[in-house]
Amino acid sequence: MTDIPTVPLLDVPRGNAPLRDEIIAAITIVVDSGRFLFGPDVQKLEAECARRCGTKHGVGCASGSDALLLSLMALDIKPGDEVICPSFTFFATASPVSRLGATPVFVDIDPITFNIDPAALEAAITPNTKAVIPVHLFGQCADMPRIMEICNRTGLAVIEDAAQAIGANIEGRPAGSWGQVGCISFYPTKNLGGFGDGGMLITNDADFEDRLRLFAGHGMRPRYHHQVIGINSRLDTIQAATLNVKMKHLESANIARQQNAQLYAALFEDAGLKADIVLPQAIYGTGHVWNQYTVRVKNGQRDSLKEFLAERNIGAEIYYPIPVHAQECYQSRPNIAMDLTETNRAADEVLSLPIFPELEEAEIQAVVAGVTSFYSMTQSQAA
């Protein structure tokens, strides 16, 4: 067997190591202050997220999943309402719709970007449609100009699922700044990853910001007086302190991801595998921040390629093997699935390769060499 170095899909400790002392110092300040909730680091992070995302307001919360739920609650989404979203996404995009008793309407994706297809979105609108959740999947913005034109014309609220896309943009306009609200995740695997769960809501609407904060705090205002039935969803100060340290390095980290993607493209081009795999495309150029580098594997060989790479200690993962509409829990719940041909095809073909900022050139070369070896082996076996 060819000696190929171990290449992890993601190496969180490697990314945090250079910032370790600064992060520990920031956490120590919080520990000594005793302000574990609503501390100054939370307000600082809210303001910086809003600034970087081109919005006026930021609202910290407990997770990206809660950000989506809070957005729907603040919009008063309820039973009988329909919310359009993709099925090719993480479960948290659709689950809060169902938790509120509303009906998710699953529509198909664009085969190039993996993001929601605006034409499919428009075709799914009914008198019961109240909102749309476009997902900026894998770090690339959905087609927000077309989506906003459709939704503004039809009076639909837009909740941007930007969990994987902080820093992404279309011609300089950031993800999360197009719709009524944007939802960001600080899960450790994200481009701006914390030391646990955390999330952020960003909006330009001051009244909506106030409503989000109300729902995030048990609907309580003033203390022990509950105006609405909310939830308990807060971003704790220790998480905010670590994220403030890492925020200073977000732009350089995203640039490193872009450079890694460019190297992959060049190496795969040289490898001559066009008949076997389809490389991802950056439709908006430097607006893609590459949370994942996701290829399509043709001819039903995706699972075999993943297994081959695993045997050689090369990380790869399938995001997502089962679309949301096909999940067991949705077989007995109200939902509407439109024509999902591209969604199902993507679930059968996608494979994500390592793309984290600290990835070394030799490691990327090893990944491409591993993929090339797989096809060399399969071709020789077929001969």
C-alpha positions as a Python dict, from the first residue, in 0.01 Angstrom:
ca = {
    (1, 'M'): (0, 0, 0),
    (2, 'T'): (127, 347, -86),
    (3, 'D'): (248, 536, 220),
    (4, 'I'): (4, 827, 242),
    (5, 'P'): (19, 1054, 549),
    (6, 'T'): (-282, 1079, 781),
    (7, 'V'): (-506, 1369, 681),
    (8, 'P'): (-795, 1447, 918),
    (9, 'L'): (-1123, 1580, 786),
    (10, 'L'): (-1098, 1853, 1049),
    (11, 'D'): (-836, 1935, 1312),
    (12, 'V'): (-991, 2167, 1571),
    (13, 'P'): (-694, 2153, 1814),
    (14, 'R'): (-455, 2251, 1534),
    (15, 'G'): (-661, 2560, 1462),
    (16, 'N'): (-691, 2663, 1827),
    (17, 'A'): (-328, 2597, 1927),
    (18, 'P'): (-180, 2931, 1811),
    (19, 'L'): (-452, 3120, 1998),
    (20, 'R'): (-443, 2909, 2313),
    (21, 'D'): (-279, 3162, 2546),
    (22, 'E'): (-496, 3449, 2425),
    (23, 'I'): (-810, 3240, 2461),
    (24, 'I'): (-718, 3125, 2812),
    (25, 'A'): (-649, 3486, 2912),
    (26, 'A'): (-990, 3592, 2779),
    (27, 'I'): (-1164, 3309, 2965),
    (28, 'T'): (-975, 3396, 3283),
    (29, 'I'): (-1111, 3750, 3275),
    (30, 'V'): (-1464, 3608, 3254),
    (31, 'V'): (-1398, 3360, 3536),
    (32, 'D'): (-1264, 3635, 3760),
    (33, 'S'): (-1556, 3865, 3678),
    (34, 'G'): (-1825, 3607, 3755),
    (35, 'R'): (-2034, 3750, 3469),
    (36, 'F'): (-2102, 3423, 3295),
    (37, 'L'): (-2423, 3548, 3135),
    (38, 'F'): (-2481, 3887, 2966),
    (39, 'G'): (-2116, 3985, 3014),
    (40, 'P'): (-1946, 4255, 2808),
    (41, 'D'): (-1793, 3999, 2572),
    (42, 'V'): (-2144, 3903, 2459),
    (43, 'Q'): (-2230, 4262, 2365),
    (44, 'K'): (-1894, 4298, 2193),
    (45, 'L'): (-1950, 3985, 1984),
    (46, 'E'): (-2305, 4086, 1895),
    (47, 'A'): (-2182, 4422, 1769),
    (48, 'E'): (-1891, 4273, 1574),
    (49, 'C'): (-2104, 4003, 1411),
    (50, 'A'): (-2355, 4267, 1304),
    (51, 'R'): (-2078, 4486, 1164),
    (52, 'R'): (-1912, 4206, 969),
    (53, 'C'): (-2244, 4081, 838),
    (54, 'G'): (-2360, 4423, 726),
    (55, 'T'): (-2651, 4451, 967),
    (56, 'K'): (-2740, 4686, 1251),
    (57, 'H'): (-2813, 4435, 1525),
    (58, 'G'): (-2681, 4106, 1662),
    (59, 'V'): (-2853, 3885, 1917),
    (60, 'G'): (-2656, 3605, 2079),
    (61, 'C'): (-2830, 3274, 2147),
    (62, 'A'): (-2749, 2920, 2253),
    (63, 'S'): (-2701, 2763, 1908),
    (64, 'G'): (-2758, 2801, 1537),
    (65, 'S'): (-3057, 2570, 1576),
    (66, 'D'): (-3208, 2802, 1836),
    (67, 'A'): (-3143, 3096, 1605),
    (68, 'L'): (-3370, 2938, 1345),
    (69, 'L'): (-3636, 2849, 1602),
    (70, 'L'): (-3633, 3199, 1753),
    (71, 'S'): (-3665, 3355, 1408),
    (72, 'L'): (-3975, 3150, 1334),
    (73, 'M'): (-4122, 3224, 1678),
    (74, 'A'): (-4064, 3597, 1633),
    (75, 'L'): (-4244, 3576, 1297),
    (76, 'D'): (-4538, 3407, 1472),
    (77, 'I'): (-4517, 3095, 1256),
    (78, 'K'): (-4795, 2861, 1371),
    (79, 'P'): (-5000, 2554, 1273),
    (80, 'G'): (-5146, 2589, 926),
    (81, 'D'): (-4852, 2796, 802),
    (82, 'E'): (-4609, 2665, 541),
    (83, 'V'): (-4238, 2740, 535),
    (84, 'I'): (-4034, 2664, 223),
    (85, 'C'): (-3687, 2516, 275),
    (86, 'P'): (-3446, 2274, 109),
    (87, 'S'): (-3435, 1910, 209),
    (88, 'F'): (-3065, 1883, 128),
    (89, 'T'): (-2946, 2045, 448),
    (90, 'F'): (-2884, 1968, 813),
    (91, 'F'): (-3194, 1863, 1005),
    (92, 'A'): (-3207, 2187, 1208),
    (93, 'T'): (-3320, 2388, 906),
    (94, 'A'): (-3659, 2217, 898),
    (95, 'S'): (-3713, 2079, 1248),
    (96, 'P'): (-3807, 2411, 1414),
    (97, 'V'): (-4081, 2457, 1154),
    (98, 'S'): (-4233, 2129, 1267),
    (99, 'R'): (-4180, 2206, 1636),
    (100, 'L'): (-4406, 2507, 1596),
    (101, 'G'): (-4674, 2295, 1428),
    (102, 'A'): (-4619, 2452, 1087),
    (103, 'T'): (-4553, 2255, 769),
    (104, 'P'): (-4211, 2245, 600),
    (105, 'V'): (-4234, 2250, 221),
    (106, 'F'): (-3925, 2080, 82),
    (107, 'V'): (-3807, 2207, -255),
    (108, 'D'): (-3522, 2105, -481),
    (109, 'I'): (-3170, 2243, -509),
    (110, 'D'): (-2951, 2381, -783),
    (111, 'P'): (-2721, 2093, -892),
    (112, 'I'): (-2413, 2316, -911),
    (113, 'T'): (-2431, 2506, -581),
    (114, 'F'): (-2639, 2257, -376),
    (115, 'N'): (-2845, 2560, -264),
    (116, 'I'): (-3220, 2606, -293),
    (117, 'D'): (-3343, 2647, -651),
    (118, 'P'): (-3528, 2983, -678),
    (119, 'A'): (-3755, 2848, -953),
    (120, 'A'): (-3856, 2555, -732),
    (121, 'L'): (-3910, 2795, -445),
    (122, 'E'): (-4144, 3013, -649),
    (123, 'A'): (-4340, 2711, -775),
    (124, 'A'): (-4401, 2595, -417),
    (125, 'I'): (-4565, 2916, -293),
    (126, 'T'): (-4929, 2881, -181),
    (127, 'P'): (-5166, 3108, 11),
    (128, 'N'): (-5043, 2933, 328),
    (129, 'T'): (-4676, 3013, 268),
    (130, 'K'): (-4543, 3254, 529),
    (131, 'A'): (-4164, 3229, 509),
    (132, 'V'): (-3865, 3087, 322),
    (133, 'I'): (-3543, 2950, 470),
    (134, 'P'): (-3265, 2957, 210),
    (135, 'V'): (-2951, 2777, 329),
    (136, 'H'): (-2605, 2903, 235),
    (137, 'L'): (-2473, 2550, 217),
    (138, 'F'): (-2106, 2457, 248),
    (139, 'G'): (-2007, 2825, 271),
    (140, 'Q'): (-2160, 2958, -51),
    (141, 'C'): (-2453, 3199, -63),
    (142, 'A'): (-2780, 3092, -216),
    (143, 'D'): (-2903, 3304, -507),
    (144, 'M'): (-3026, 3582, -280),
    (145, 'P'): (-3097, 3844, -550),
    (146, 'R'): (-3350, 3612, -716),
    (147, 'I'): (-3483, 3481, -386),
    (148, 'M'): (-3540, 3831, -248),
    (149, 'E'): (-3711, 3943, -568),
    (150, 'I'): (-3954, 3652, -540),
    (151, 'C'): (-4014, 3694, -168),
    (152, 'N'): (-4052, 4072, -179),
    (153, 'R'): (-4301, 4037, -463),
    (154, 'T'): (-4503, 3774, -277),
    (155, 'G'): (-4472, 3919, 73),
    (156, 'L'): (-4278, 3631, 227),
    (157, 'A'): (-4037, 3663, 519),
    (158, 'V'): (-3683, 3537, 456),
    (159, 'I'): (-3480, 3363, 728),
    (160, 'E'): (-3125, 3304, 606),
    (161, 'D'): (-2966, 2987, 740),
    (162, 'A'): (-2607, 3111, 739),
    (163, 'A'): (-2486, 2851, 989),
    (164, 'Q'): (-2202, 2748, 757),
    (165, 'A'): (-2143, 3083, 592),
    (166, 'I'): (-2016, 3360, 818),
    (167, 'G'): (-1803, 3580, 592),
    (168, 'A'): (-1967, 3457, 271),
    (169, 'N'): (-2103, 3724, 39),
    (170, 'I'): (-2241, 3811, -304),
    (171, 'E'): (-2043, 4097, -456),
    (172, 'G'): (-1960, 4223, -109),
    (173, 'R'): (-2306, 4191, 46),
    (174, 'P'): (-2272, 3943, 332),
    (175, 'A'): (-2473, 3632, 400),
    (176, 'G'): (-2735, 3708, 661),
    (177, 'S'): (-2793, 4068, 551),
    (178, 'W'): (-3045, 4000, 273),
    (179, 'G'): (-3353, 3872, 452),
    (180, 'Q'): (-3535, 3980, 766),
    (181, 'V'): (-3292, 3782, 979),
    (182, 'G'): (-2978, 3572, 943),
    (183, 'C'): (-2886, 3274, 1161),
    (184, 'I'): (-2524, 3186, 1241),
    (185, 'S'): (-2380, 2883, 1420),
    (186, 'F'): (-2064, 2878, 1632),
    (187, 'Y'): (-2048, 2499, 1652),
    (188, 'P'): (-1676, 2403, 1666),
    (189, 'T'): (-1668, 2276, 1306),
    (190, 'K'): (-1788, 2607, 1160),
    (191, 'N'): (-1563, 2873, 1007),
    (192, 'L'): (-1593, 3065, 1333),
    (193, 'G'): (-1614, 2782, 1583),
    (194, 'G'): (-1648, 2815, 1958),
    (195, 'F'): (-1570, 2579, 2243),
    (196, 'G'): (-1919, 2431, 2243),
    (197, 'D'): (-2261, 2541, 2122),
    (198, 'G'): (-2347, 2899, 2039),
    (199, 'G'): (-2537, 3103, 1784),
    (200, 'M'): (-2613, 3453, 1661),
    (201, 'L'): (-2910, 3626, 1501),
    (202, 'I'): (-2842, 3929, 1282),
    (203, 'T'): (-3101, 4175, 1154),
    (204, 'N'): (-3151, 4533, 1039),
    (205, 'D'): (-3493, 4560, 1200),
    (206, 'A'): (-3479, 4711, 1551),
    (207, 'D'): (-3831, 4598, 1638),
    (208, 'F'): (-3752, 4244, 1524),
    (209, 'E'): (-3430, 4246, 1729),
    (210, 'D'): (-3634, 4340, 2035),
    (211, 'R'): (-3881, 4061, 1961),
    (212, 'L'): (-3599, 3807, 1922),
    (213, 'R'): (-3455, 3905, 2260),
    (214, 'L'): (-3798, 3874, 2419),
    (215, 'F'): (-3851, 3521, 2288),
    (216, 'A'): (-3494, 3420, 2381),
    (217, 'G'): (-3552, 3519, 2744),
    (218, 'H'): (-3862, 3316, 2828),
    (219, 'G'): (-4079, 3598, 2688),
    (220, 'M'): (-4012, 3774, 3019),
    (221, 'R'): (-4021, 4154, 3045),
    (222, 'P'): (-4004, 4288, 3308),
    (223, 'R'): (-3873, 4018, 3540),
    (224, 'Y'): (-4136, 3751, 3622),
    (225, 'H'): (-4383, 3909, 3377),
    (226, 'H'): (-4414, 3691, 3067),
    (227, 'Q'): (-4553, 3861, 2758),
    (228, 'V'): (-4512, 3561, 2525),
    (229, 'I'): (-4417, 3195, 2562),
    (230, 'G'): (-4049, 3200, 2481),
    (231, 'I'): (-3751, 2975, 2543),
    (232, 'N'): (-3426, 3003, 2736),
    (233, 'S'): (-3154, 3061, 2478),
    (234, 'R'): (-2845, 3259, 2570),
    (235, 'L'): (-2490, 3281, 2446),
    (236, 'D'): (-2275, 3251, 2756),
    (237, 'T'): (-1991, 3494, 2818),
    (238, 'I'): (-1713, 3235, 2809),
    (239, 'Q'): (-1816, 3130, 2459),
    (240, 'A'): (-1836, 3494, 2351),
    (241, 'A'): (-1490, 3562, 2494),
    (242, 'T'): (-1333, 3278, 2295),
    (243, 'L'): (-1518, 3382, 1981),
    (244, 'N'): (-1400, 3742, 2015),
    (245, 'V'): (-1042, 3615, 2007),
    (246, 'K'): (-1107, 3394, 1705),
    (247, 'M'): (-1310, 3662, 1525),
    (248, 'K'): (-991, 3861, 1468),
    (249, 'H'): (-858, 3573, 1256),
    (250, 'L'): (-1178, 3489, 1066),
    (251, 'E'): (-1089, 3673, 747),
    (252, 'S'): (-742, 3517, 719),
    (253, 'A'): (-888, 3174, 796),
    (254, 'N'): (-1147, 3212, 522),
    (255, 'I'): (-877, 3321, 278),
    (256, 'A'): (-678, 3009, 368),
    (257, 'R'): (-985, 2797, 294),
    (258, 'Q'): (-1018, 2968, -45),
    (259, 'Q'): (-653, 2902, -123),
    (260, 'N'): (-695, 2536, -29),
    (261, 'A'): (-995, 2512, -262),
    (262, 'Q'): (-790, 2665, -546),
    (263, 'L'): (-511, 2414, -488),
    (264, 'Y'): (-759, 2126, -492),
    (265, 'A'): (-901, 2252, -822),
    (266, 'A'): (-556, 2275, -980),
    (267, 'L'): (-441, 1934, -856),
    (268, 'F'): (-763, 1758, -958),
    (269, 'E'): (-741, 1923, -1299),
    (270, 'D'): (-391, 1781, -1341),
    (271, 'A'): (-512, 1441, -1223),
    (272, 'G'): (-759, 1419, -1511),
    (273, 'L'): (-1057, 1287, -1316),
    (274, 'K'): (-1335, 1482, -1488),
    (275, 'A'): (-1506, 1161, -1593),
    (276, 'D'): (-1517, 1044, -1233),
    (277, 'I'): (-1578, 1340, -1004),
    (278, 'V'): (-1734, 1684, -1034),
    (279, 'L'): (-1557, 1962, -846),
    (280, 'P'): (-1747, 2233, -655),
    (281, 'Q'): (-1772, 2576, -814),
    (282, 'A'): (-1743, 2917, -652),
    (283, 'I'): (-2028, 3096, -831),
    (284, 'Y'): (-1960, 3421, -646),
    (285, 'G'): (-1580, 3401, -658),
    (286, 'T'): (-1422, 3509, -331),
    (287, 'G'): (-1769, 3518, -175),
    (288, 'H'): (-1743, 3142, -113),
    (289, 'V'): (-1586, 3066, 229),
    (290, 'W'): (-1564, 2687, 191),
    (291, 'N'): (-1697, 2543, 513),
    (292, 'Q'): (-1686, 2218, 316),
    (293, 'Y'): (-1511, 2114, -5),
    (294, 'T'): (-1778, 1888, -152),
    (295, 'V'): (-1727, 1691, -471),
    (296, 'R'): (-1972, 1473, -660),
    (297, 'V'): (-1859, 1115, -716),
    (298, 'K'): (-2006, 965, -1032),
    (299, 'N'): (-2101, 611, -1127),
    (300, 'G'): (-2217, 500, -783),
    (301, 'Q'): (-1863, 489, -644),
    (302, 'R'): (-1897, 743, -363),
    (303, 'D'): (-1916, 498, -74),
    (304, 'S'): (-1632, 287, -212),
    (305, 'L'): (-1412, 595, -249),
    (306, 'K'): (-1487, 705, 107),
    (307, 'E'): (-1399, 359, 239),
    (308, 'F'): (-1079, 354, 31),
    (309, 'L'): (-970, 689, 173),
    (310, 'A'): (-1055, 585, 530),
    (311, 'E'): (-832, 281, 496),
    (312, 'R'): (-551, 521, 412),
    (313, 'N'): (-629, 753, 704),
    (314, 'I'): (-767, 1029, 484),
    (315, 'G'): (-1074, 1199, 627),
    (316, 'A'): (-1389, 1236, 418),
    (317, 'E'): (-1754, 1269, 513),
    (318, 'I'): (-2097, 1263, 353),
    (319, 'Y'): (-2304, 1578, 406),
    (320, 'Y'): (-2584, 1468, 383),
    (321, 'P'): (-2657, 1100, 316),
    (322, 'I'): (-3030, 1120, 395),
    (323, 'P'): (-3230, 1430, 294),
    (324, 'V'): (-3456, 1572, 562),
    (325, 'H'): (-3777, 1472, 383),
    (326, 'A'): (-3660, 1108, 387),
    (327, 'Q'): (-3583, 1098, 759),
    (328, 'E'): (-3786, 849, 962),
    (329, 'C'): (-3945, 1116, 1180),
    (330, 'Y'): (-4088, 1293, 876),
    (331, 'Q'): (-4265, 990, 740),
    (332, 'S'): (-4545, 1034, 992),
    (333, 'R'): (-4541, 1415, 1023),
    (334, 'P'): (-4706, 1677, 802),
    (335, 'N'): (-4466, 1794, 534),
    (336, 'I'): (-4479, 1867, 165),
    (337, 'A'): (-4208, 1736, -68),
    (338, 'M'): (-4201, 1873, -421),
    (339, 'D'): (-3994, 1725, -704),
    (340, 'L'): (-3663, 1651, -528),
    (341, 'T'): (-3469, 1486, -809),
    (342, 'E'): (-3151, 1689, -757),
    (343, 'T'): (-3176, 1657, -380),
    (344, 'N'): (-3184, 1278, -397),
    (345, 'R'): (-2904, 1270, -654),
    (346, 'A'): (-2682, 1489, -439),
    (347, 'A'): (-2740, 1267, -136),
    (348, 'D'): (-2615, 970, -339),
    (349, 'E'): (-2309, 1145, -484),
    (350, 'V'): (-2160, 1405, -247),
    (351, 'L'): (-1837, 1359, -55),
    (352, 'S'): (-1664, 1631, 147),
    (353, 'L'): (-1285, 1642, 165),
    (354, 'P'): (-1062, 1823, 419),
    (355, 'I'): (-1058, 2202, 368),
    (356, 'F'): (-978, 2352, 712),
    (357, 'P'): (-750, 2660, 712),
    (358, 'E'): (-445, 2495, 869),
    (359, 'L'): (-434, 2218, 608),
    (360, 'E'): (-86, 2193, 458),
    (361, 'E'): (-14, 2170, 88),
    (362, 'A'): (137, 1824, 132),
    (363, 'E'): (-186, 1708, 297),
    (364, 'I'): (-398, 1835, 9),
    (365, 'Q'): (-163, 1662, -233),
    (366, 'A'): (-206, 1343, -29),
    (367, 'V'): (-586, 1368, -52),
    (368, 'V'): (-575, 1411, -429),
    (369, 'A'): (-322, 1130, -456),
    (370, 'G'): (-554, 907, -256),
    (371, 'V'): (-849, 982, -483),
    (372, 'T'): (-632, 927, -790),
    (373, 'S'): (-510, 595, -652),
    (374, 'F'): (-867, 481, -605),
    (375, 'Y'): (-951, 537, -969),
    (376, 'S'): (-625, 382, -1084),
    (377, 'M'): (-711, 71, -883),
    (378, 'T'): (-1071, 51, -1009),
    (379, 'Q'): (-959, 96, -1369),
    (380, 'S'): (-699, -177, -1339),
    (381, 'Q'): (-954, -412, -1182),
    (382, 'A'): (-1195, -342, -1466),
    (383, 'A'): (-931, -410, -1731),
}
